[in-house]
Coordinates of C-alpha atoms and ligand atoms in Angstrom, one line a residue:
M1 CA 106.2 -23.8 -13.8
R2 CA 105.5 -27.0 -15.5
L3 CA 101.9 -28.9 -16.0
P4 CA 101.8 -32.4 -13.9
R5 CA 101.3 -35.5 -16.1
F6 CA 97.4 -36.3 -17.0
E7 CA 95.5 -38.2 -19.1
Y8 CA 93.3 -35.9 -21.8
I9 CA 90.8 -36.4 -23.3
E10 CA 88.5 -35.1 -25.9
P11 CA 85.2 -35.9 -26.0
R12 CA 82.9 -34.8 -29.0
T13 CA 79.4 -34.4 -27.4
L14 CA 78.6 -33.5 -23.9
K15 CA 76.8 -36.8 -22.6
E16 CA 80.7 -38.1 -23.7
A17 CA 82.0 -35.7 -21.5
A18 CA 79.8 -36.1 -18.6
N19 CA 80.2 -40.2 -18.8
A20 CA 83.6 -39.9 -18.9
L21 CA 83.2 -37.3 -15.9
A22 CA 81.0 -40.2 -14.3
A23 CA 83.5 -42.4 -14.6
D24 CA 86.3 -40.9 -12.8
S25 CA 84.8 -38.1 -10.9
K26 CA 87.1 -37.7 -8.1
G27 CA 90.2 -38.1 -10.2
S28 CA 89.3 -36.0 -13.3
V29 CA 88.3 -32.6 -14.3
L30 CA 86.7 -30.3 -17.1
L31 CA 88.5 -28.4 -18.9
A32 CA 87.4 -24.6 -20.7
G33 CA 89.7 -22.0 -21.4
G34 CA 91.6 -23.2 -18.8
T35 CA 92.8 -19.8 -17.1
D36 CA 91.9 -20.7 -13.5
L37 CA 92.0 -24.7 -13.8
L38 CA 95.6 -24.7 -15.6
V39 CA 97.0 -22.0 -13.0
S40 CA 95.8 -24.7 -9.8
M41 CA 97.2 -27.3 -11.8
K42 CA 100.8 -25.9 -12.3
Q43 CA 100.8 -24.6 -9.0
R44 CA 99.9 -28.4 -8.2
V45 CA 96.6 -27.4 -6.2
I46 CA 94.9 -30.0 -8.0
Q47 CA 96.7 -33.0 -9.7
P48 CA 93.8 -34.7 -11.2
K49 CA 94.5 -37.9 -13.2
R50 CA 92.6 -37.0 -16.3
V51 CA 91.2 -34.1 -18.2
I52 CA 88.6 -33.8 -20.3
N53 CA 88.5 -31.1 -23.0
L54 CA 84.7 -29.3 -23.0
K55 CA 86.7 -27.5 -26.2
T56 CA 86.2 -30.1 -28.5
I57 CA 82.5 -30.7 -28.6
P58 CA 81.3 -28.3 -31.1
R59 CA 78.1 -26.2 -30.1
L60 CA 78.4 -24.9 -26.7
A61 CA 79.8 -21.5 -27.9
Y62 CA 76.1 -19.2 -28.5
I63 CA 74.2 -16.4 -27.3
S64 CA 71.0 -16.7 -28.9
N65 CA 67.4 -15.7 -28.3
G66 CA 65.1 -18.5 -27.2
K67 CA 61.5 -19.1 -25.4
E68 CA 63.3 -18.9 -21.8
G69 CA 64.9 -15.4 -23.0
L70 CA 68.7 -15.1 -23.7
R71 CA 70.4 -18.7 -23.8
I72 CA 74.3 -18.7 -23.1
G73 CA 76.8 -21.5 -23.9
A74 CA 79.3 -22.7 -21.4
L75 CA 81.5 -22.2 -23.9
T76 CA 80.9 -18.5 -25.2
T77 CA 83.4 -16.6 -24.0
L78 CA 83.9 -13.5 -21.7
H79 CA 85.2 -11.4 -24.5
D80 CA 82.5 -12.7 -27.4
L81 CA 79.7 -11.8 -23.9
S82 CA 81.4 -8.1 -24.1
L83 CA 81.4 -7.9 -27.7
S84 CA 77.6 -9.1 -28.0
R85 CA 75.1 -6.3 -29.5
T86 CA 72.6 -8.3 -27.6
I87 CA 73.9 -8.3 -24.1
R88 CA 75.3 -4.7 -24.3
E89 CA 71.8 -3.4 -25.1
Q90 CA 69.5 -5.9 -22.9
Y91 CA 72.0 -6.5 -19.9
P92 CA 74.8 -3.6 -20.3
A93 CA 75.7 -5.0 -16.6
L94 CA 76.7 -8.3 -17.9
T95 CA 78.5 -6.9 -20.4
E96 CA 80.4 -4.9 -17.9
A97 CA 81.1 -7.9 -15.0
A98 CA 82.6 -9.3 -18.7
K99 CA 85.2 -6.3 -18.8
E100 CA 85.9 -6.5 -15.5
V101 CA 87.6 -10.3 -15.4
G102 CA 90.6 -10.6 -14.8
A103 CA 93.0 -9.0 -17.7
Y104 CA 92.2 -9.3 -21.7
A105 CA 94.1 -12.6 -22.5
H106 CA 91.6 -14.3 -19.5
Q107 CA 88.8 -12.7 -21.4
V108 CA 89.4 -13.7 -24.6
M109 CA 90.3 -17.3 -23.2
G110 CA 88.3 -17.6 -20.1
T111 CA 84.6 -18.6 -20.5
I112 CA 80.8 -18.3 -19.1
G113 CA 80.9 -21.9 -17.7
G114 CA 84.6 -21.7 -16.3
N115 CA 83.8 -18.2 -14.6
L116 CA 80.5 -19.5 -12.7
C117 CA 82.4 -23.1 -11.8
Q118 CA 85.9 -21.6 -10.8
G119 CA 87.2 -22.8 -7.2
N120 CA 86.7 -20.5 -4.1
R121 CA 89.8 -18.5 -3.7
C122 CA 92.5 -18.3 -0.5
R123 CA 95.9 -16.9 -0.2
F124 CA 97.0 -19.8 1.6
Y125 CA 95.4 -22.5 -0.4
N126 CA 96.5 -20.7 -4.2
Q127 CA 100.0 -21.3 -4.0
S128 CA 102.7 -23.3 -5.2
A129 CA 103.2 -26.6 -3.5
F130 CA 107.0 -25.3 -2.0
W131 CA 105.4 -22.2 -0.6
R132 CA 102.2 -24.7 1.0
G133 CA 105.2 -26.9 2.2
V134 CA 105.3 -24.9 5.3
R135 CA 101.9 -25.5 6.4
R136 CA 99.6 -28.3 7.5
L137 CA 97.4 -29.1 4.7
C138 CA 93.8 -26.9 5.2
F139 CA 90.1 -28.0 5.0
K140 CA 90.0 -27.2 1.4
A141 CA 93.0 -29.0 0.6
G142 CA 91.4 -32.0 2.6
G143 CA 92.8 -31.2 6.2
E144 CA 92.0 -30.2 9.5
I145 CA 92.6 -26.5 9.5
C146 CA 92.4 -23.1 8.4
H147 CA 94.7 -20.9 7.8
V148 CA 92.9 -17.5 7.9
V149 CA 90.9 -18.1 11.4
R150 CA 92.5 -19.0 14.7
K151 CA 89.7 -21.8 16.0
P152 CA 89.1 -24.0 12.6
K153 CA 85.6 -25.0 12.7
E154 CA 85.0 -24.7 8.1
C155 CA 87.1 -23.1 5.4
H156 CA 87.3 -19.2 5.2
S157 CA 88.1 -19.6 1.1
T158 CA 85.6 -17.2 -0.7
Y159 CA 84.2 -17.0 -4.1
C160 CA 85.3 -14.4 -6.3
G161 CA 84.0 -14.7 -9.1
D162 CA 82.9 -11.6 -11.2
L163 CA 79.4 -12.6 -13.7
A164 CA 77.0 -14.8 -10.6
P165 CA 76.2 -11.6 -8.8
V166 CA 75.1 -9.9 -12.3
L167 CA 73.9 -13.7 -13.4
M168 CA 71.6 -14.0 -9.9
A169 CA 70.5 -10.1 -10.2
L170 CA 68.9 -10.8 -13.3
D171 CA 67.2 -14.0 -12.0
S172 CA 69.0 -16.4 -14.5
R173 CA 68.7 -20.7 -14.5
I174 CA 70.8 -22.8 -15.6
K175 CA 70.8 -25.9 -16.7
I176 CA 73.1 -28.8 -16.5
L177 CA 73.5 -32.4 -18.7
G178 CA 74.8 -35.1 -16.3
P179 CA 74.8 -39.1 -17.3
H180 CA 71.4 -39.2 -16.5
G181 CA 69.8 -36.3 -17.9
E182 CA 69.5 -32.6 -18.2
R183 CA 68.0 -30.1 -15.6
A184 CA 67.3 -27.2 -14.9
L185 CA 67.8 -24.6 -11.2
P186 CA 68.1 -20.8 -10.4
L187 CA 71.4 -20.4 -10.5
K188 CA 71.8 -19.1 -7.3
R189 CA 71.3 -23.0 -6.4
L190 CA 74.8 -23.3 -8.1
F191 CA 76.5 -22.5 -4.8
T192 CA 76.5 -24.2 -2.0
R193 CA 78.6 -21.9 0.8
D194 CA 80.9 -24.5 1.1
G195 CA 84.1 -23.2 1.1
K196 CA 85.7 -27.3 0.3
R197 CA 82.4 -28.2 -2.0
P198 CA 81.2 -24.6 -3.4
L199 CA 79.4 -25.9 -6.2
S200 CA 76.1 -28.4 -5.8
L201 CA 76.6 -30.4 -8.9
K202 CA 76.6 -33.8 -8.8
K203 CA 78.6 -36.6 -10.1
G204 CA 79.4 -36.4 -13.8
E205 CA 77.8 -33.0 -14.7
V206 CA 78.5 -30.6 -16.7
L207 CA 77.3 -26.6 -16.7
K208 CA 75.9 -26.5 -20.1
E209 CA 73.8 -23.6 -20.2
I210 CA 73.0 -20.0 -18.8
L211 CA 69.4 -18.4 -19.5
I212 CA 68.7 -14.8 -18.4
P213 CA 64.9 -14.1 -18.6
E214 CA 63.5 -11.1 -20.8
P215 CA 65.2 -7.7 -19.7
S216 CA 63.1 -6.0 -16.5
G217 CA 64.1 -3.1 -14.6
K218 CA 67.8 -1.8 -14.4
T219 CA 71.0 -3.6 -13.3
L220 CA 74.0 -2.2 -12.8
Y221 CA 78.0 -3.8 -11.2
L222 CA 80.2 -2.2 -9.7
K223 CA 83.7 -3.7 -8.5
W224 CA 86.3 -2.6 -5.8
R225 CA 89.8 -4.3 -6.3
L226 CA 93.3 -3.8 -5.9
R227 CA 94.9 -3.3 -9.4
G228 CA 92.2 -1.7 -12.0
S229 CA 94.4 -3.9 -15.1
L230 CA 93.9 -7.6 -13.2
E231 CA 92.2 -8.9 -10.1
F232 CA 89.7 -10.9 -8.7
P233 CA 87.5 -8.5 -6.8
V234 CA 88.0 -7.5 -3.1
V235 CA 84.4 -6.6 -2.7
S236 CA 82.0 -6.3 -5.9
L237 CA 77.8 -5.7 -6.0
A238 CA 75.3 -6.1 -8.7
L239 CA 72.4 -4.3 -7.7
H240 CA 68.9 -4.9 -9.5
I241 CA 65.8 -2.5 -9.2
E242 CA 62.3 -2.8 -10.7
K243 CA 60.1 0.2 -11.0
G244 CA 56.3 0.7 -11.6
T245 CA 54.6 3.6 -13.3
N246 CA 54.5 6.0 -10.2
G247 CA 57.9 5.3 -9.9
A248 CA 57.6 3.1 -6.5
I249 CA 60.3 -0.1 -6.4
E250 CA 58.3 -3.5 -7.3
G251 CA 61.2 -5.5 -6.9
A252 CA 65.1 -5.3 -6.2
R253 CA 68.2 -7.5 -5.7
I254 CA 71.5 -7.1 -3.8
I255 CA 74.3 -9.1 -4.6
F256 CA 77.7 -9.4 -3.5
S257 CA 81.2 -11.3 -4.4
G258 CA 83.9 -11.3 -2.4
V259 CA 82.6 -11.4 1.1
G260 CA 81.6 -15.2 1.8
P261 CA 81.6 -18.4 0.6
G262 CA 79.6 -18.1 -2.1
P263 CA 77.8 -14.5 -3.8
V264 CA 76.2 -13.3 -1.0
E265 CA 72.4 -12.0 -1.3
A266 CA 71.4 -9.0 0.9
L267 CA 67.9 -10.3 1.3
E268 CA 66.0 -8.0 4.3
A269 CA 67.3 -4.8 2.7
E270 CA 66.0 -5.8 -0.7
K271 CA 62.6 -6.7 1.5
M272 CA 63.0 -3.1 2.7
M273 CA 63.0 -1.3 -1.1
V274 CA 59.8 -2.9 -1.5
N275 CA 56.8 -0.5 -2.7
G276 CA 59.5 2.2 -1.1
L277 CA 60.7 5.3 -3.7
L278 CA 64.2 5.5 -3.9
D279 CA 65.4 8.4 -2.1
E280 CA 68.2 9.8 0.0
E281 CA 66.4 8.6 3.6
M282 CA 66.2 5.0 1.4
I283 CA 69.7 4.7 0.3
E284 CA 70.7 5.1 3.8
K285 CA 68.7 2.8 5.2
V286 CA 69.0 0.0 2.9
S287 CA 72.9 0.7 2.4
D288 CA 73.1 -0.2 6.6
Q289 CA 70.6 -3.1 6.3
A290 CA 72.4 -4.3 3.8
V291 CA 75.7 -4.5 5.4
R292 CA 75.0 -5.2 8.6
E293 CA 73.1 -8.3 7.1
I294 CA 75.7 -9.7 4.6
S295 CA 78.2 -10.4 7.5
P296 CA 81.1 -10.7 5.4
M297 CA 83.3 -13.7 6.4
R298 CA 87.2 -13.1 7.8
T299 CA 89.0 -13.8 4.6
S300 CA 92.8 -14.2 4.2
I301 CA 93.6 -11.1 2.9
H302 CA 91.3 -8.3 4.6
S303 CA 89.7 -8.1 7.4
P304 CA 85.2 -8.0 8.0
A305 CA 85.2 -4.8 9.1
F306 CA 87.0 -3.8 5.9
K307 CA 85.3 -5.5 3.1
R308 CA 81.7 -4.3 5.3
K309 CA 82.9 -0.9 4.5
I310 CA 83.5 -1.3 1.3
A311 CA 80.6 -3.2 0.5
G312 CA 78.3 -0.1 1.8
I313 CA 80.7 2.2 -0.6
L314 CA 79.9 0.5 -3.7
L315 CA 75.8 0.0 -3.0
R316 CA 75.6 3.6 -1.8
Q317 CA 77.0 4.5 -5.0
A318 CA 75.0 2.0 -6.8
L319 CA 71.4 3.4 -5.5
E320 CA 72.9 6.9 -6.2
Q321 CA 72.9 6.1 -9.7
M322 CA 69.8 4.4 -10.7
M323 CA 68.5 7.3 -8.6
K324 CA 70.0 9.8 -10.9
S325 CA 69.0 7.6 -13.9
Ligands
FAD401 C1 95.8 -13.8 -12.7 C2 93.7 -14.4 -12.7 C3 93.1 -13.1 -12.5 C4 91.9 -13.6 -12.7 N1 90.9 -12.4 -12.5 C5 90.0 -12.9 -12.8 C6 88.2 -12.1 -12.0 O1 88.7 -10.9 -11.8 N2 87.4 -11.9 -12.0 C7 86.7 -13.3 -12.4 O2 85.9 -14.2 -12.3 N3 88.1 -14.4 -12.5 C8 89.2 -14.3 -12.2 N4 89.9 -14.8 -12.6 C9 89.7 -16.3 -12.9 C10 89.6 -16.9 -14.3 O3 90.5 -16.8 -15.0 C11 87.7 -16.7 -14.7 O4 87.0 -17.2 -13.9 C12 87.7 -17.8 -15.9 O5 86.6 -16.7 -16.6 C13 87.7 -19.1 -15.8 O6 87.0 -19.3 -17.3 P1 87.6 -20.6 -17.9 O7 86.8 -20.7 -19.3 O8 89.1 -20.4 -18.1 O9 87.7 -21.8 -16.5 P2 88.7 -22.8 -16.3 O10 90.0 -22.7 -16.0 O11 88.9 -23.6 -17.5 O12 87.5 -24.3 -15.6 C14 87.6 -23.2 -14.1 C15 86.8 -24.4 -13.3 O13 85.3 -24.5 -14.4 C16 85.3 -25.8 -14.0 N5 84.5 -26.0 -15.4 C17 84.8 -25.2 -17.0 N6 83.5 -25.3 -17.6 C18 82.7 -26.2 -16.8 C19 81.3 -26.5 -17.5 N7 80.4 -26.4 -18.5 N8 81.0 -27.2 -16.6 C20 81.4 -27.6 -15.6 N9 82.4 -27.0 -14.9 C21 83.0 -26.4 -15.6 C22 86.4 -26.5 -14.6 O14 86.8 -27.5 -14.4 C23 87.2 -25.8 -13.4 O15 87.3 -26.6 -12.0 C24 91.3 -15.4 -13.1 C25 92.6 -15.6 -12.4 C26 93.5 -15.8 -12.8 C27 94.5 -16.9 -13.6

């Protein structure tokens, strides 16, 4: 499949990229590693007039320690993340998640920024124009129907990123640069939970950096996918637990990917863990609560009941691993 025609822009600074994007935000897209974007363009899922290549901007790929914890530049590749000794020693769950993305080629080309900002997916949307041509345009493509559910109210495309749950579990923040300056926000606020427009980035804004606070507690990432060699998660889970000196849990984060229009946090299950001890009884109670409250969305491939089952299995496995460690 060939790419459609487009104007190609090579900015030299992030500010130039933000201005170019703001000048025509509807017709322009940012290109990082291209592993998600170029496939969508070849399938004519999107046909931008202008492509702004972030890779021509120097010094956007880095992993360094700063006052605010670890700083990761948006253009750092997933392969570089997985090779980083600092990350392996301090945030091993992030190493695991980076190694779980697609196949080796996606990790070598794909960036952390592109991974967080990747589009939501749906079997009826991520297809060639020919395949999609037999159906009416869906919500995500600008139409007024969702092909996943019969009574359409909203878009049922799913967020399937591997890195977001782990980075949220680690309580990461992001820095964003736009035409009017820079702002920082908790990573979880990047996601709108609206399948049609899944990111909260404003006109001309570019993700610049990810900030991970000093390591504390333990984090695990588990992913269930159809093919081990190359696949988005059907469901994946990041679990983070902090314990006090007496062994009681002081804080927990439970975040799933693949079950909703953005990463989904099991807030009530997290609260249930605080001040308790991680034992068989707690594992049973917390897993039941988490699968009840995340209420997986009906997606184009698997039923909510199936996703709930997988989510429960992953969480129980993760909690058991934490209990034994
Ligand atoms: C066959 C296949 C399997 C895959 N498997 C997985 C998987 O298992 N897990 C997974 O998480 N992903 C998977 N992906 C998706 C993709 O490869 C990865 O998410 C990758 O990390 C995307 O990064 P990229 O740099 O290539 O992004 P790009 O393709 O360049 O960009 C993706 C999107 O992010 C936007 N963007 C990029 N950088 C920025 C920025 N700095 N600021 C604002 N917006 C930005 C782009 O405009 C675009 O909309 C898969 C893709 C394919 C084709």
